[in-house]
């Protein structure tokens, strides 16, 4: 299977794990049963689109932001996803901040473990042609 397909699957699964963790741990944070798939897809697409934009702006205007780039992308991704998906509610600013950390941490841990155990070909370095 092509590496980019495995990588996309790993990102989707990692984000789904982070979102489900936030859903379980935070009162007021709500994703409908079938909405998990839609929220995960929208959140992942929004995050993939935002990452290079925020990175570019950060490099020029706010280089201090680069260290927390993933957290900023997760925060913005959650806000935008809530606006786009009706079956998704964050439940206030405290939940948004907590969810940012939970989703980021859950996706980070899953992103480290998934290539090692579920997609071992992603753990190998890319072959240069």
Short mmCIF file of C-alpha atoms in Angstrom, two decimals:
data_model
loop_
_atom_site.label_atom_id
_atom_site.label_comp_id
_atom_site.label_asym_id
_atom_site.label_seq_id
_atom_site.Cartn_x
_atom_site.Cartn_y
_atom_site.Cartn_z
CA UNK A 1 0.00 0.00 0.00
CA UNK A 2 1.37 3.50 -0.80
CA UNK A 3 3.09 5.23 2.10
CA UNK A 4 0.87 8.36 1.89
CA UNK A 5 -2.28 6.20 2.25
CA UNK A 6 -0.86 4.54 5.36
CA UNK A 7 0.22 7.92 6.70
CA UNK A 8 -3.25 9.39 6.11
CA UNK A 9 -4.85 6.39 7.83
CA UNK A 10 -2.49 6.78 10.79
CA UNK A 11 -3.33 10.51 11.08
CA UNK A 12 -7.06 9.81 10.93
CA UNK A 13 -6.86 7.08 13.57
CA UNK A 14 -4.62 9.22 15.83
CA UNK A 15 -7.00 12.19 15.59
CA UNK A 16 -10.01 9.93 16.19
CA UNK A 17 -8.36 8.61 19.36
CA UNK A 18 -7.65 12.14 20.60
CA UNK A 19 -11.20 13.31 19.85
CA UNK A 20 -12.77 10.25 21.49
CA UNK A 21 -10.61 10.79 24.59
CA UNK A 22 -11.82 14.39 24.83
CA UNK A 23 -15.40 13.20 24.32
CA UNK A 24 -15.06 10.71 27.17
CA UNK A 25 -13.14 12.95 29.58
CA UNK A 26 -14.79 16.36 29.18
CA UNK A 27 -18.37 17.08 30.22
CA UNK A 28 -19.98 19.32 27.63
CA UNK A 29 -17.65 18.13 24.87
CA UNK A 30 -19.92 16.13 22.62
CA UNK A 31 -19.56 14.22 19.39
CA UNK A 32 -22.57 12.31 18.11
CA UNK A 33 -22.15 8.56 17.57
CA UNK A 34 -21.99 8.77 13.79
CA UNK A 35 -20.46 12.22 14.02
CA UNK A 36 -17.13 10.78 15.17
CA UNK A 37 -16.25 9.84 11.60
CA UNK A 38 -17.33 13.19 10.15
CA UNK A 39 -15.67 15.21 12.94
CA UNK A 40 -12.45 13.21 12.56
CA UNK A 41 -12.38 13.73 8.79
CA UNK A 42 -13.17 17.45 8.99
CA UNK A 43 -10.74 18.03 11.88
CA UNK A 44 -7.95 16.17 10.06
CA UNK A 45 -8.51 18.04 6.78
CA UNK A 46 -8.69 21.40 8.58
CA UNK A 47 -5.50 20.58 10.50
CA UNK A 48 -3.65 19.52 7.35
CA UNK A 49 -4.70 22.74 5.60
CA UNK A 50 -3.91 25.00 8.59
CA UNK A 51 -0.48 23.56 9.43
CA UNK A 52 1.48 25.02 6.49
CA UNK A 53 -0.43 28.31 6.68
CA UNK A 54 0.24 28.80 10.40
CA UNK A 55 3.84 27.62 9.97
CA UNK A 56 4.44 30.18 7.20
CA UNK A 57 2.88 33.03 9.19
CA UNK A 58 4.80 31.98 12.30
CA UNK A 59 8.15 31.90 10.54
CA UNK A 60 7.70 35.49 9.33
CA UNK A 61 5.71 37.22 12.06
CA UNK A 62 5.77 35.11 15.25
CA UNK A 63 8.73 32.69 15.34
CA UNK A 64 7.98 32.06 19.02
CA UNK A 65 4.82 30.26 17.93
CA UNK A 66 6.73 27.52 16.11
CA UNK A 67 7.36 25.57 19.34
CA UNK A 68 3.64 25.20 19.98
CA UNK A 69 2.61 24.87 16.36
CA UNK A 70 0.76 21.57 16.84
CA UNK A 71 -1.17 22.97 19.79
CA UNK A 72 -2.17 26.07 17.82
CA UNK A 73 -3.28 23.92 14.88
CA UNK A 74 -5.26 21.63 17.20
CA UNK A 75 -6.92 24.63 18.90
CA UNK A 76 -7.86 26.25 15.57
CA UNK A 77 -8.88 22.90 14.09
CA UNK A 78 -11.29 22.25 16.94
CA UNK A 79 -12.85 25.72 16.62
CA UNK A 80 -13.30 25.47 12.86
CA UNK A 81 -14.60 21.91 13.05
CA UNK A 82 -17.20 22.97 15.63
CA UNK A 83 -18.37 25.69 13.24
CA UNK A 84 -18.62 23.27 10.31
CA UNK A 85 -20.12 20.16 11.93
CA UNK A 86 -23.52 20.39 13.62
CA UNK A 87 -23.07 17.11 15.55
CA UNK A 88 -20.03 18.47 17.42
CA UNK A 89 -20.01 20.71 20.51
CA UNK A 90 -16.95 21.78 22.48
CA UNK A 91 -18.83 23.26 25.44
CA UNK A 92 -17.05 26.50 26.34
CA UNK A 93 -13.57 27.98 26.51
CA UNK A 94 -12.40 25.78 29.40
CA UNK A 95 -13.37 22.70 27.42
CA UNK A 96 -11.72 24.12 24.30
CA UNK A 97 -8.44 24.58 26.15
CA UNK A 98 -8.65 21.17 27.84
CA UNK A 99 -9.73 19.49 24.59
CA UNK A 100 -6.80 21.08 22.76
CA UNK A 101 -4.40 19.43 25.19
CA UNK A 102 -6.26 16.10 25.27
CA UNK A 103 -6.67 15.82 21.49
CA UNK A 104 -3.07 16.90 20.90
CA UNK A 105 -1.69 14.48 23.50
CA UNK A 106 -3.92 11.59 22.40
CA UNK A 107 -2.99 12.14 18.75
CA UNK A 108 0.69 12.50 19.67
CA UNK A 109 0.78 9.23 21.60
CA UNK A 110 -1.24 7.42 18.93
CA UNK A 111 0.98 8.98 16.25
CA UNK A 112 4.04 7.50 17.93
CA UNK A 113 2.53 4.07 18.66
CA UNK A 114 0.53 3.48 15.45
CA UNK A 115 3.53 3.43 13.09
CA UNK A 116 5.38 1.14 15.46
CA UNK A 117 2.62 -1.43 16.00
CA UNK A 118 -0.12 -0.99 13.38
CA UNK A 119 1.76 0.44 10.38
CA UNK A 120 5.36 -0.79 10.75
CA UNK A 121 6.27 0.31 7.22
CA UNK A 122 5.76 3.93 8.35
CA UNK A 123 8.31 3.49 11.12
CA UNK A 124 11.02 2.69 8.56
CA UNK A 125 12.85 5.63 7.00
CA UNK A 126 11.70 6.62 3.52
CA UNK A 127 13.75 5.12 0.71
CA UNK A 128 15.31 7.85 -1.40
CA UNK A 129 15.06 7.35 -5.14
#
